[in-house]
mmCIF file of C-alpha atoms in Angstrom:
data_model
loop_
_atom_site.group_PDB
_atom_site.id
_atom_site.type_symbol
_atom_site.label_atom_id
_atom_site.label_comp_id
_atom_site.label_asym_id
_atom_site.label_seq_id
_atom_site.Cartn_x
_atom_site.Cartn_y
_atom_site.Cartn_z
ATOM 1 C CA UNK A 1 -1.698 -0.112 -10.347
ATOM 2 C CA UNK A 2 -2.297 1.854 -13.506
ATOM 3 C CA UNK A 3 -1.910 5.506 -14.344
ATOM 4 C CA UNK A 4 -2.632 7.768 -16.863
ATOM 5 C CA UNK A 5 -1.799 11.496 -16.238
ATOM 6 C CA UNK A 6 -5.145 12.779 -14.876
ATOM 7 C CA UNK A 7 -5.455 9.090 -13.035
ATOM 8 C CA UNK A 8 -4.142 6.363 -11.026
ATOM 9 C CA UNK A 9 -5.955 3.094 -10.564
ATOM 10 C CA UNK A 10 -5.411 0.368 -7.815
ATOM 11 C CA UNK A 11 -6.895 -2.854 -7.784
ATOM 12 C CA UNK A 12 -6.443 -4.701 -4.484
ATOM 13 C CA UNK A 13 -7.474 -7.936 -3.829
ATOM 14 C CA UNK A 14 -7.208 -10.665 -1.546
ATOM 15 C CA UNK A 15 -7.617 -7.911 1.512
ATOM 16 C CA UNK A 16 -10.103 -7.094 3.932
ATOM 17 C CA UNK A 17 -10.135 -3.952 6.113
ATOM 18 C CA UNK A 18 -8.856 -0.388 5.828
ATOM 19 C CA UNK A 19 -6.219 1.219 3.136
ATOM 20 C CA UNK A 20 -4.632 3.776 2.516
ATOM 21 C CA UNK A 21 -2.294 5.161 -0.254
ATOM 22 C CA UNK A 22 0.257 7.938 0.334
ATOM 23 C CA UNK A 23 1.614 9.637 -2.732
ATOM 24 C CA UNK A 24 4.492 12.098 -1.678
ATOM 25 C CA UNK A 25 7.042 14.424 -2.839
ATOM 26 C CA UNK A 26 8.657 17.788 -3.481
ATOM 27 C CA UNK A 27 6.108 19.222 -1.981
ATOM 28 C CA UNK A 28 2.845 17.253 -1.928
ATOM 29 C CA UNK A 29 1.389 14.791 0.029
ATOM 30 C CA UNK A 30 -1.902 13.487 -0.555
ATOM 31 C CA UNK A 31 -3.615 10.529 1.156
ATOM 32 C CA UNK A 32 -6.682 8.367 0.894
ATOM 33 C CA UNK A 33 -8.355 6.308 2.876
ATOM 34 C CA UNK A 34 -10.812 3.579 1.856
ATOM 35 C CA UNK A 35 -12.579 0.603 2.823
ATOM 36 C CA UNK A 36 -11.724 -3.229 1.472
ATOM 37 C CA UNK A 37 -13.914 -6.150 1.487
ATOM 38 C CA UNK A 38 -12.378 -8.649 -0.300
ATOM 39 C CA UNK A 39 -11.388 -6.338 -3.359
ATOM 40 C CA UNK A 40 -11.733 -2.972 -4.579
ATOM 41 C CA UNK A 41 -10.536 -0.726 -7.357
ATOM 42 C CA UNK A 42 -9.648 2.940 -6.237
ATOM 43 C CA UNK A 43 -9.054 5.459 -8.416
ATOM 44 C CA UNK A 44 -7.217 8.338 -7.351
ATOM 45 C CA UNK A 45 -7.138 11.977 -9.185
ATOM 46 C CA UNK A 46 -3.384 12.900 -9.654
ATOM 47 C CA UNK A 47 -4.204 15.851 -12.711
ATOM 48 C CA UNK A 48 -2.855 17.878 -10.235
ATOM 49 C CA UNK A 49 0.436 16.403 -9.661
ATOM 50 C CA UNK A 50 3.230 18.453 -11.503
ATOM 51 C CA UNK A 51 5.595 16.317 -13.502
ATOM 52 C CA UNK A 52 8.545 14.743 -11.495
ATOM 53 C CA UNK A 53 8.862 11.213 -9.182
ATOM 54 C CA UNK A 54 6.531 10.333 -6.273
ATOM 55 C CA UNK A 55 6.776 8.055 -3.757
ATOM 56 C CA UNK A 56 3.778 5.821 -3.624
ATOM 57 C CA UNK A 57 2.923 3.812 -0.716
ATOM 58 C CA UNK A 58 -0.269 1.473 -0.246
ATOM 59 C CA UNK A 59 -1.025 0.619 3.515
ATOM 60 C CA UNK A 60 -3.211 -2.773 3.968
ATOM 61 C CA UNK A 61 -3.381 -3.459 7.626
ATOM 62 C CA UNK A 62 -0.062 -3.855 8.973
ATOM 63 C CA UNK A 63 1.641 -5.056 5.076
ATOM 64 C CA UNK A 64 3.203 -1.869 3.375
ATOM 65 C CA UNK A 65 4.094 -1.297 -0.426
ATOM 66 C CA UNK A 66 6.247 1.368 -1.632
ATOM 67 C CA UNK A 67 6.594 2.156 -5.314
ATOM 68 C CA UNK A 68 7.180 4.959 -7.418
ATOM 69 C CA UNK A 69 5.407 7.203 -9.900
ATOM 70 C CA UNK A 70 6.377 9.164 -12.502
ATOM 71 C CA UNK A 71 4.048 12.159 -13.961
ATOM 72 C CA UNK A 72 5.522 13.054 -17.086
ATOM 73 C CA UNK A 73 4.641 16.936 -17.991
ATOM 74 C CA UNK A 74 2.816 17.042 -21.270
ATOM 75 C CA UNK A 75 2.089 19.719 -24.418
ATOM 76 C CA UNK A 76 4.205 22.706 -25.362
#
């Protein structure tokens, strides 16, 4: 995964079948869902996020990976 602050990126290979990625905390929680055949790249709009730590979790089938992401408040 990369991120910028308006983005995050996933590229998944090696997969076939449904995904999903959870990004959660305070108080958001947003999920998408999306196809794989084979490999995909999703990107995912997090501009909205306000700055703190998220919990990021990718769902393929029945594997599941946790990480975290930081959005770091810019200007001012």
């Amino acid at each position: 995964a990369e991120n910028t602050r308006e983005e995050l990126t996933l590229h998944i290979q090696n997969c076939t079948g449904a995904a999903t990625v959870e990004v959660s905390g305070g108080r958001t929680f947003r999920r998408v869902n999306f196809d794989v055949q084979g490999e995909a790249v999703e990107v995912i709009n997090i501009a909205t996020l306000r700055a703190g730590t998220y919990t990021l979790r990718v769902i393929l089938d029945s594997e599941t990976y946790v990480g975290i992401l930081t959005q770091r408040q810019y200007g001012r």
